[in-house]
Amino acid sequence: MGKPSQTPSGHRFPGASRDEDVAGFVLDGDGVVSAWSAAAERLLGFRPADVIGRPAAALWPQAFAGPSGDDRARGADPGHHRAVLTRRDGGLADVVLHTSRLLEPGGHEGVGTMVVAVPAPPPAAAEGQAILEALFTQAPIGIAVYDRDLRFVRINAALERIHGFPEEKALGRSVAEVLPGLDAMAIERRLKGVLDSGRPVVNAVHQGRTAADPDREHVWHVSSVVLTAPDGDVLGVTDLIIDITDRHRTRERLALLDEAAMLIGTTLDVRRTAEELVDVLVPRLADVATIDLLDDVVEGAEPEPMRHGPVAVRSLARTAVDPEIISRIRRPGELQNYPPDSPHVLSLADGRPRLIPVLDPDADWLCDTADERMKAMVTYGIDSLILVPLRARDATLGLVHLYRGRTREPFEPDDLVLAQDIVARAAVCLDNARRYTNEHMAALTLHASMLPRSVPDQSAVEVAQHYRPSRVHAGVSGDWFDVIPLSGARVALVVGAVPGTGFQAAACMGHICSAIRTLAQVDLTPDELLGQIDDMVPRLLEREHSTGSAPVVEGLKGSTCLYAVYDPVSRRCVMASAGHPPPAVVGRAGDVVIPDVPINSPLGQGDPVFEPLELELAEGSTLVFSSHSLQRPTDTCETLAARLSSVVADRGRPIEEACRAISDLVAAHLTMEDGLALLLARPRPLDPGKLATWTVPPLPAAVGDMRSLVLRQLDQWGLEHLSFSTALIVSELITNAIRHGHGPIRLRLILDRTLICEVSDSASTSPHIRRAATTDEGGRGLFLVAQCSRRWGTRYALAGKTIWAEQTLEPDRAA
């Protein structure tokens, strides 16, 4: 008997467990049995003599009779089919008949037919085979079978549609040959791992393009299982492939929206918010992203209503996947002009987004634009565009541009929807940042207007100041200081702190600063001045509460202030505190003293008493005023003294440098919300040669004598040009003191940056300036004093008053 032919795969026929179980017999060209195997005898019970020479159609008419049966009997219909054969004992054998041509020597097809009868599988196995066939022909998921060399053995119709590659061209070929648009190495690495380990892989993700849809990238879930024969031999591996492109994109969009919500708007800075937006958009959604804002919006102003026509916007942020493209985009801060018919202007005007899947380089708006960089981007390969207006509270703030290059799929409507969602969230953050910027600029302006930009013109102290902003709310806090020149060459040194930060703290600070500067000109003592401020606080709060709106001055209640007045003539300093820490006094030798200033209550706390402290300052000492305590919580007096002494006692160090060094020391124990105002003052006593004092007899004749003494003193100071005006001022002031005041009367001249004339008496009342009628015999004295002096005024002491007048020196006569 000839050798049975093999199946194309080279394995036993399905259902055969051993070679001797294969029942075979041979038919000649007429369908007559010419050979009979022992296995056939065991299966059907016929001996070779019973069947050889007899036609198969006569033995088993149900399998070999009829048109198709005759063909099978003659070997004209090679293949396999199920049949029922009659056994010698009359029983029936359910078999699967496999027929194939016999080959002659040399490989030529012969005239005989080999028939192999294999017991048919049981009904369950047949059902499984039917299910398997149905799975390959009807299942919507892709199925691929690979042999042990990872070459395609079979693919189903669904996979043909996914790959765009027919089964007949795929069989026997590798993944790289069939699917050049995928990562073949990764796929084969996964398949080989399943073959080697026998462990399945579930839902591996592969991404790429196939011939079925070459212009769009797809994503698939692939599960791989090893295939084994009943005897345990590994036959190959199979893939189950599901296209999850839409689901994957939806999940990516949701993830991008979540990421945008977390990453955009982390600060209240307009520029930083715009940068966060472009960083989210690239590369996840676009290859290039730029943001333009209307020019006023960048500075925090309210956006103007949009009108048709050319629009100028300012570039705020940009980013790109390719650094080379950056050079073709407007730099942040540059103005960008778009022609009236461009989609950019139309989108800004009507507030609607624009999707241009493929840019037309010959479009009128692109050809007419003066922006060569836009043309260069198109030339470079940018050919898909999305424009989304930044809108918040029904106002347009600017425009977001998204671009894709030719190496990526053009934008789709779904991309536009996603971009709109992200930009809508970012627009709210940008508008919040813009409004904060607006408020912050106002607060900064108010805060800066309250702080002295330079040291006022005075000689009593050498001053250095330093302001350190808070690290939140963009640096606006309620910490402040001031230097206020007073009459008699004196100077007021003030430092304070308003609770809180931001615009409200700056507004409260403005109220206090303005009030103190006004009251300082009245020459109130420190305790009286703080009393007046304390009385002002509840009245301001009551007035704002009565309007029904949230009071801006709420922070006044609880504000602290330290007010000190230094007199360079007496070298004495009087200070009072409203809940504020005292200054430190650092001596020339480095010794540090914290004056025992009564702290009293903060402003507006209902305690109107502010006890003062008066101390004499030694020559070469330095006063250190701070809006916060100079002492750390863990500091002892000795520790504080050591830190301040090492900085301030170095007389060779400029006072400005010492001020910054102390600021660094104090700032180390502050919170992020705390600002710091620091003021250093080195008192300078008045030169005794620039002071002249006389006691005036309470007699009218003394006026002439005092006038002579004053003129002689002016000659010594080289101020003869002020003789007439000074003599007139002295005469009027002494005359008023003699006529309306009480003794003793004292006259004092001070040569400072101005010439100061003071007349003191023990009366608490003072004359008032008025315009005298032509018929009046008197009443012109103070009017003449005002005309001859730069400024004049009255200050009060515990007993009596002083009326003073200042005259300007010539520049070359200045002391």
Short mmCIF file of N, CA and C in Angstrom, two decimals, residues 77-189:
data_model
loop_
_atom_site.label_atom_id
_atom_site.label_comp_id
_atom_site.label_asym_id
_atom_site.label_seq_id
_atom_site.Cartn_x
_atom_site.Cartn_y
_atom_site.Cartn_z
N ASP A 77 -12.34 13.60 -6.29
CA ASP A 77 -12.77 14.65 -5.34
C ASP A 77 -11.95 14.55 -4.06
N PRO A 78 -10.66 14.92 -4.12
CA PRO A 78 -9.84 14.84 -2.90
C PRO A 78 -10.36 15.78 -1.83
N GLY A 79 -10.20 15.43 -0.56
CA GLY A 79 -10.66 16.26 0.56
C GLY A 79 -11.08 15.37 1.71
N HIS A 80 -12.03 15.84 2.47
CA HIS A 80 -12.51 15.00 3.57
C HIS A 80 -14.00 15.25 3.76
N HIS A 81 -14.70 14.19 4.20
CA HIS A 81 -16.12 14.31 4.48
C HIS A 81 -16.50 13.22 5.48
N ARG A 82 -17.63 13.45 6.11
CA ARG A 82 -18.10 12.52 7.12
C ARG A 82 -18.98 11.45 6.43
N ALA A 83 -18.83 10.19 6.90
CA ALA A 83 -19.59 9.09 6.29
C ALA A 83 -19.86 8.01 7.32
N VAL A 84 -20.89 7.17 7.02
CA VAL A 84 -21.19 6.01 7.87
C VAL A 84 -20.95 4.75 7.04
N LEU A 85 -19.97 3.90 7.47
CA LEU A 85 -19.60 2.68 6.74
C LEU A 85 -20.15 1.47 7.47
N THR A 86 -20.60 0.48 6.65
CA THR A 86 -21.15 -0.76 7.22
C THR A 86 -20.00 -1.70 7.56
N ARG A 87 -20.03 -2.23 8.79
CA ARG A 87 -19.02 -3.18 9.22
C ARG A 87 -19.40 -4.59 8.73
N ARG A 88 -18.41 -5.53 8.81
CA ARG A 88 -18.62 -6.92 8.34
C ARG A 88 -19.70 -7.59 9.18
N ASP A 89 -19.81 -7.20 10.47
CA ASP A 89 -20.80 -7.81 11.33
C ASP A 89 -22.16 -7.14 11.23
N GLY A 90 -22.29 -6.17 10.31
CA GLY A 90 -23.56 -5.48 10.10
C GLY A 90 -23.68 -4.19 10.87
N GLY A 91 -22.75 -3.96 11.77
CA GLY A 91 -22.78 -2.70 12.51
C GLY A 91 -22.36 -1.52 11.63
N LEU A 92 -22.45 -0.32 12.21
CA LEU A 92 -22.13 0.91 11.49
C LEU A 92 -20.95 1.60 12.16
N ALA A 93 -20.08 2.18 11.30
CA ALA A 93 -18.92 2.95 11.81
C ALA A 93 -19.02 4.39 11.32
N ASP A 94 -19.10 5.32 12.30
CA ASP A 94 -19.18 6.76 11.97
C ASP A 94 -17.74 7.27 11.83
N VAL A 95 -17.39 7.62 10.60
CA VAL A 95 -15.99 7.99 10.34
C VAL A 95 -15.94 9.30 9.56
N VAL A 96 -14.72 9.82 9.51
CA VAL A 96 -14.41 10.93 8.62
C VAL A 96 -13.45 10.39 7.58
N LEU A 97 -13.82 10.47 6.30
CA LEU A 97 -13.00 9.95 5.21
C LEU A 97 -12.15 11.08 4.64
N HIS A 98 -10.84 10.86 4.61
CA HIS A 98 -9.90 11.80 4.01
C HIS A 98 -9.38 11.15 2.73
N THR A 99 -9.54 11.78 1.60
CA THR A 99 -9.08 11.23 0.32
C THR A 99 -8.03 12.13 -0.27
N SER A 100 -7.01 11.49 -0.89
CA SER A 100 -5.96 12.27 -1.55
C SER A 100 -5.32 11.42 -2.63
N ARG A 101 -4.83 12.05 -3.65
CA ARG A 101 -4.16 11.37 -4.77
C ARG A 101 -2.86 10.76 -4.31
N LEU A 102 -2.54 9.60 -4.90
CA LEU A 102 -1.24 9.00 -4.65
C LEU A 102 -0.24 9.59 -5.62
N LEU A 103 0.99 9.78 -5.16
CA LEU A 103 2.04 10.36 -5.97
C LEU A 103 2.92 9.26 -6.53
N GLU A 104 3.27 9.39 -7.83
CA GLU A 104 4.21 8.48 -8.47
C GLU A 104 5.63 8.89 -8.09
N PRO A 105 6.58 7.98 -8.32
CA PRO A 105 7.98 8.37 -8.08
C PRO A 105 8.32 9.60 -8.89
N GLY A 106 9.00 10.57 -8.32
CA GLY A 106 9.33 11.83 -8.99
C GLY A 106 8.35 12.93 -8.65
N GLY A 107 7.29 12.59 -7.84
CA GLY A 107 6.35 13.61 -7.38
C GLY A 107 5.19 13.84 -8.30
N HIS A 108 5.04 12.99 -9.38
CA HIS A 108 3.93 13.19 -10.31
C HIS A 108 2.68 12.54 -9.76
N GLU A 109 1.53 13.18 -10.05
CA GLU A 109 0.27 12.68 -9.55
C GLU A 109 -0.10 11.37 -10.24
N GLY A 110 -0.49 10.36 -9.43
CA GLY A 110 -0.84 9.06 -10.01
C GLY A 110 -2.34 8.92 -10.24
N VAL A 111 -2.77 7.66 -10.53
CA VAL A 111 -4.18 7.42 -10.82
C VAL A 111 -4.90 6.83 -9.63
N GLY A 112 -4.17 6.43 -8.59
CA GLY A 112 -4.79 5.84 -7.41
C GLY A 112 -5.18 6.91 -6.38
N THR A 113 -6.04 6.45 -5.45
CA THR A 113 -6.52 7.37 -4.40
C THR A 113 -6.31 6.72 -3.05
N MET A 114 -5.75 7.45 -2.12
CA MET A 114 -5.59 7.00 -0.75
C MET A 114 -6.79 7.47 0.05
N VAL A 115 -7.45 6.52 0.72
CA VAL A 115 -8.60 6.86 1.57
C VAL A 115 -8.22 6.52 3.00
N VAL A 116 -8.35 7.48 3.89
CA VAL A 116 -8.09 7.27 5.31
C VAL A 116 -9.40 7.47 6.05
N ALA A 117 -9.76 6.48 6.84
CA ALA A 117 -10.99 6.55 7.63
C ALA A 117 -10.61 6.76 9.09
N VAL A 118 -11.05 7.83 9.63
CA VAL A 118 -10.76 8.18 11.03
C VAL A 118 -12.08 8.21 11.78
N PRO A 119 -12.13 7.54 12.94
CA PRO A 119 -13.38 7.60 13.71
C PRO A 119 -13.83 9.04 13.91
N ALA A 120 -15.08 9.31 13.63
CA ALA A 120 -15.61 10.68 13.77
C ALA A 120 -15.55 11.11 15.23
N PRO A 121 -15.32 12.37 15.46
CA PRO A 121 -15.29 12.85 16.85
C PRO A 121 -16.65 12.73 17.49
N PRO A 122 -16.69 12.61 18.81
CA PRO A 122 -17.97 12.54 19.50
C PRO A 122 -18.76 13.82 19.27
N PRO A 123 -20.03 13.84 19.55
CA PRO A 123 -20.87 15.02 19.29
C PRO A 123 -20.33 16.29 19.95
N ALA A 124 -19.81 16.21 21.17
CA ALA A 124 -19.28 17.41 21.84
C ALA A 124 -18.12 17.99 21.06
N ALA A 125 -17.22 17.14 20.58
CA ALA A 125 -16.09 17.63 19.81
C ALA A 125 -16.55 18.23 18.50
N ALA A 126 -17.58 17.60 17.90
CA ALA A 126 -18.10 18.14 16.64
C ALA A 126 -18.70 19.51 16.88
N GLU A 127 -19.39 19.63 18.02
CA GLU A 127 -19.98 20.93 18.35
C GLU A 127 -18.88 21.98 18.56
N GLY A 128 -17.81 21.55 19.22
CA GLY A 128 -16.69 22.48 19.43
C GLY A 128 -16.08 22.91 18.12
N GLN A 129 -15.95 21.95 17.19
CA GLN A 129 -15.40 22.28 15.87
C GLN A 129 -16.31 23.27 15.15
N ALA A 130 -17.64 23.05 15.30
CA ALA A 130 -18.58 23.97 14.66
C ALA A 130 -18.48 25.36 15.26
N ILE A 131 -18.33 25.41 16.58
CA ILE A 131 -18.19 26.70 17.25
C ILE A 131 -16.92 27.41 16.80
N LEU A 132 -15.84 26.62 16.68
CA LEU A 132 -14.59 27.21 16.24
C LEU A 132 -14.71 27.79 14.83
N GLU A 133 -15.39 27.03 13.96
CA GLU A 133 -15.58 27.52 12.60
C GLU A 133 -16.44 28.78 12.60
N ALA A 134 -17.48 28.79 13.43
CA ALA A 134 -18.34 29.97 13.51
C ALA A 134 -17.58 31.17 14.04
N LEU A 135 -16.70 30.89 15.02
CA LEU A 135 -15.90 31.98 15.57
C LEU A 135 -15.03 32.62 14.50
N PHE A 136 -14.44 31.81 13.66
CA PHE A 136 -13.57 32.35 12.61
C PHE A 136 -14.36 33.08 11.53
N THR A 137 -15.57 32.62 11.27
CA THR A 137 -16.31 33.19 10.14
C THR A 137 -17.26 34.30 10.55
N GLN A 138 -17.73 34.30 11.81
CA GLN A 138 -18.78 35.24 12.20
C GLN A 138 -18.38 36.21 13.30
N ALA A 139 -17.35 35.92 14.07
CA ALA A 139 -17.01 36.79 15.20
C ALA A 139 -16.58 38.17 14.72
N PRO A 140 -17.03 39.27 15.41
CA PRO A 140 -16.65 40.63 15.00
C PRO A 140 -15.23 41.02 15.41
N ILE A 141 -14.60 40.22 16.29
CA ILE A 141 -13.24 40.54 16.71
C ILE A 141 -12.26 39.86 15.76
N GLY A 142 -11.09 40.45 15.64
CA GLY A 142 -10.07 39.86 14.77
C GLY A 142 -9.39 38.68 15.42
N ILE A 143 -9.16 37.61 14.65
CA ILE A 143 -8.49 36.40 15.14
C ILE A 143 -7.37 36.05 14.18
N ALA A 144 -6.20 35.85 14.72
CA ALA A 144 -5.05 35.43 13.92
C ALA A 144 -4.41 34.22 14.57
N VAL A 145 -4.01 33.22 13.72
CA VAL A 145 -3.31 32.04 14.21
C VAL A 145 -1.93 32.03 13.58
N TYR A 146 -0.89 31.87 14.44
CA TYR A 146 0.50 31.83 13.98
C TYR A 146 1.07 30.45 14.27
N ASP A 147 1.99 29.98 13.42
CA ASP A 147 2.69 28.75 13.72
C ASP A 147 3.85 29.06 14.66
N ARG A 148 4.65 28.03 14.90
CA ARG A 148 5.75 28.23 15.85
C ARG A 148 6.83 29.15 15.32
N ASP A 149 6.83 29.42 14.04
CA ASP A 149 7.77 30.39 13.47
C ASP A 149 7.17 31.79 13.39
N LEU A 150 6.00 31.96 14.01
CA LEU A 150 5.30 33.25 14.06
C LEU A 150 4.94 33.74 12.67
N ARG A 151 4.50 32.82 11.85
CA ARG A 151 3.98 33.16 10.53
C ARG A 151 2.48 32.87 10.51
N PHE A 152 1.74 33.68 9.77
CA PHE A 152 0.29 33.54 9.75
C PHE A 152 -0.11 32.17 9.20
N VAL A 153 -0.99 31.45 9.91
CA VAL A 153 -1.57 30.20 9.48
C VAL A 153 -3.03 30.41 9.08
N ARG A 154 -3.68 31.33 9.83
CA ARG A 154 -5.08 31.59 9.51
C ARG A 154 -5.47 32.94 10.11
N ILE A 155 -6.30 33.69 9.41
CA ILE A 155 -6.90 34.90 9.94
C ILE A 155 -8.37 34.91 9.55
N ASN A 156 -9.18 35.55 10.37
CA ASN A 156 -10.61 35.56 10.06
C ASN A 156 -11.00 36.81 9.28
N ALA A 157 -12.27 36.86 8.88
CA ALA A 157 -12.75 37.96 8.04
C ALA A 157 -12.67 39.29 8.77
N ALA A 158 -12.94 39.26 10.09
CA ALA A 158 -12.89 40.52 10.85
C ALA A 158 -11.48 41.10 10.84
N LEU A 159 -10.47 40.22 10.96
CA LEU A 159 -9.10 40.71 10.94
C LEU A 159 -8.70 41.19 9.55
N GLU A 160 -9.27 40.56 8.52
CA GLU A 160 -9.03 41.05 7.17
C GLU A 160 -9.50 42.50 7.04
N ARG A 161 -10.69 42.80 7.64
CA ARG A 161 -11.20 44.16 7.58
C ARG A 161 -10.35 45.12 8.41
N ILE A 162 -9.85 44.65 9.55
CA ILE A 162 -9.02 45.50 10.41
C ILE A 162 -7.69 45.83 9.74
N HIS A 163 -7.06 44.78 9.17
CA HIS A 163 -5.74 44.96 8.56
C HIS A 163 -5.81 45.49 7.13
N GLY A 164 -6.93 45.27 6.49
CA GLY A 164 -7.00 45.63 5.08
C GLY A 164 -6.10 44.74 4.24
N PHE A 165 -5.97 43.46 4.65
CA PHE A 165 -5.04 42.52 3.98
C PHE A 165 -5.74 41.18 3.86
N PRO A 166 -5.89 40.60 2.64
CA PRO A 166 -6.63 39.33 2.49
C PRO A 166 -5.85 38.15 3.07
N GLU A 167 -6.63 37.11 3.48
CA GLU A 167 -6.01 35.96 4.12
C GLU A 167 -5.05 35.24 3.18
N GLU A 168 -5.42 35.09 1.92
CA GLU A 168 -4.57 34.29 1.02
C GLU A 168 -3.20 34.92 0.83
N LYS A 169 -3.12 36.27 0.99
CA LYS A 169 -1.81 36.90 0.86
C LYS A 169 -1.03 36.92 2.17
N ALA A 170 -1.74 36.71 3.27
CA ALA A 170 -1.08 36.76 4.57
C ALA A 170 -0.49 35.43 5.00
N LEU A 171 -1.11 34.30 4.56
CA LEU A 171 -0.68 33.00 5.05
C LEU A 171 0.78 32.73 4.71
N GLY A 172 1.49 32.23 5.72
CA GLY A 172 2.90 31.91 5.56
C GLY A 172 3.84 33.09 5.65
N ARG A 173 3.31 34.29 5.93
CA ARG A 173 4.16 35.48 5.98
C ARG A 173 4.24 35.99 7.42
N SER A 174 5.25 36.80 7.68
CA SER A 174 5.49 37.32 9.03
C SER A 174 4.67 38.59 9.25
N VAL A 175 4.64 39.06 10.51
CA VAL A 175 3.90 40.28 10.86
C VAL A 175 4.48 41.48 10.13
N ALA A 176 5.82 41.60 10.09
CA ALA A 176 6.45 42.75 9.44
C ALA A 176 6.10 42.81 7.96
N GLU A 177 5.94 41.66 7.33
CA GLU A 177 5.61 41.63 5.90
C GLU A 177 4.15 42.03 5.65
N VAL A 178 3.27 41.64 6.56
CA VAL A 178 1.85 41.90 6.36
C VAL A 178 1.46 43.29 6.88
N LEU A 179 2.06 43.73 7.99
CA LEU A 179 1.66 44.97 8.66
C LEU A 179 2.86 45.89 8.86
N PRO A 180 3.35 46.52 7.80
CA PRO A 180 4.53 47.39 7.95
C PRO A 180 4.26 48.64 8.78
N GLY A 181 2.99 49.02 8.96
CA GLY A 181 2.69 50.23 9.72
C GLY A 181 2.64 50.02 11.22
N LEU A 182 2.88 48.80 11.69
CA LEU A 182 2.86 48.51 13.12
C LEU A 182 4.28 48.20 13.61
N ASP A 183 4.40 48.16 14.92
CA ASP A 183 5.68 47.83 15.54
C ASP A 183 5.81 46.31 15.56
N ALA A 184 6.32 45.73 14.46
CA ALA A 184 6.39 44.28 14.32
C ALA A 184 7.28 43.65 15.39
N MET A 185 8.36 44.33 15.76
CA MET A 185 9.26 43.76 16.76
C MET A 185 8.55 43.60 18.10
N ALA A 186 7.73 44.58 18.48
CA ALA A 186 7.00 44.48 19.74
C ALA A 186 5.98 43.36 19.69
N ILE A 187 5.30 43.23 18.55
CA ILE A 187 4.30 42.17 18.42
C ILE A 187 4.95 40.80 18.50
N GLU A 188 6.03 40.59 17.76
CA GLU A 188 6.70 39.29 17.76
C GLU A 188 7.33 38.99 19.12
N ARG A 189 7.79 40.03 19.80
CA ARG A 189 8.35 39.82 21.14
C ARG A 189 7.26 39.31 22.09
#
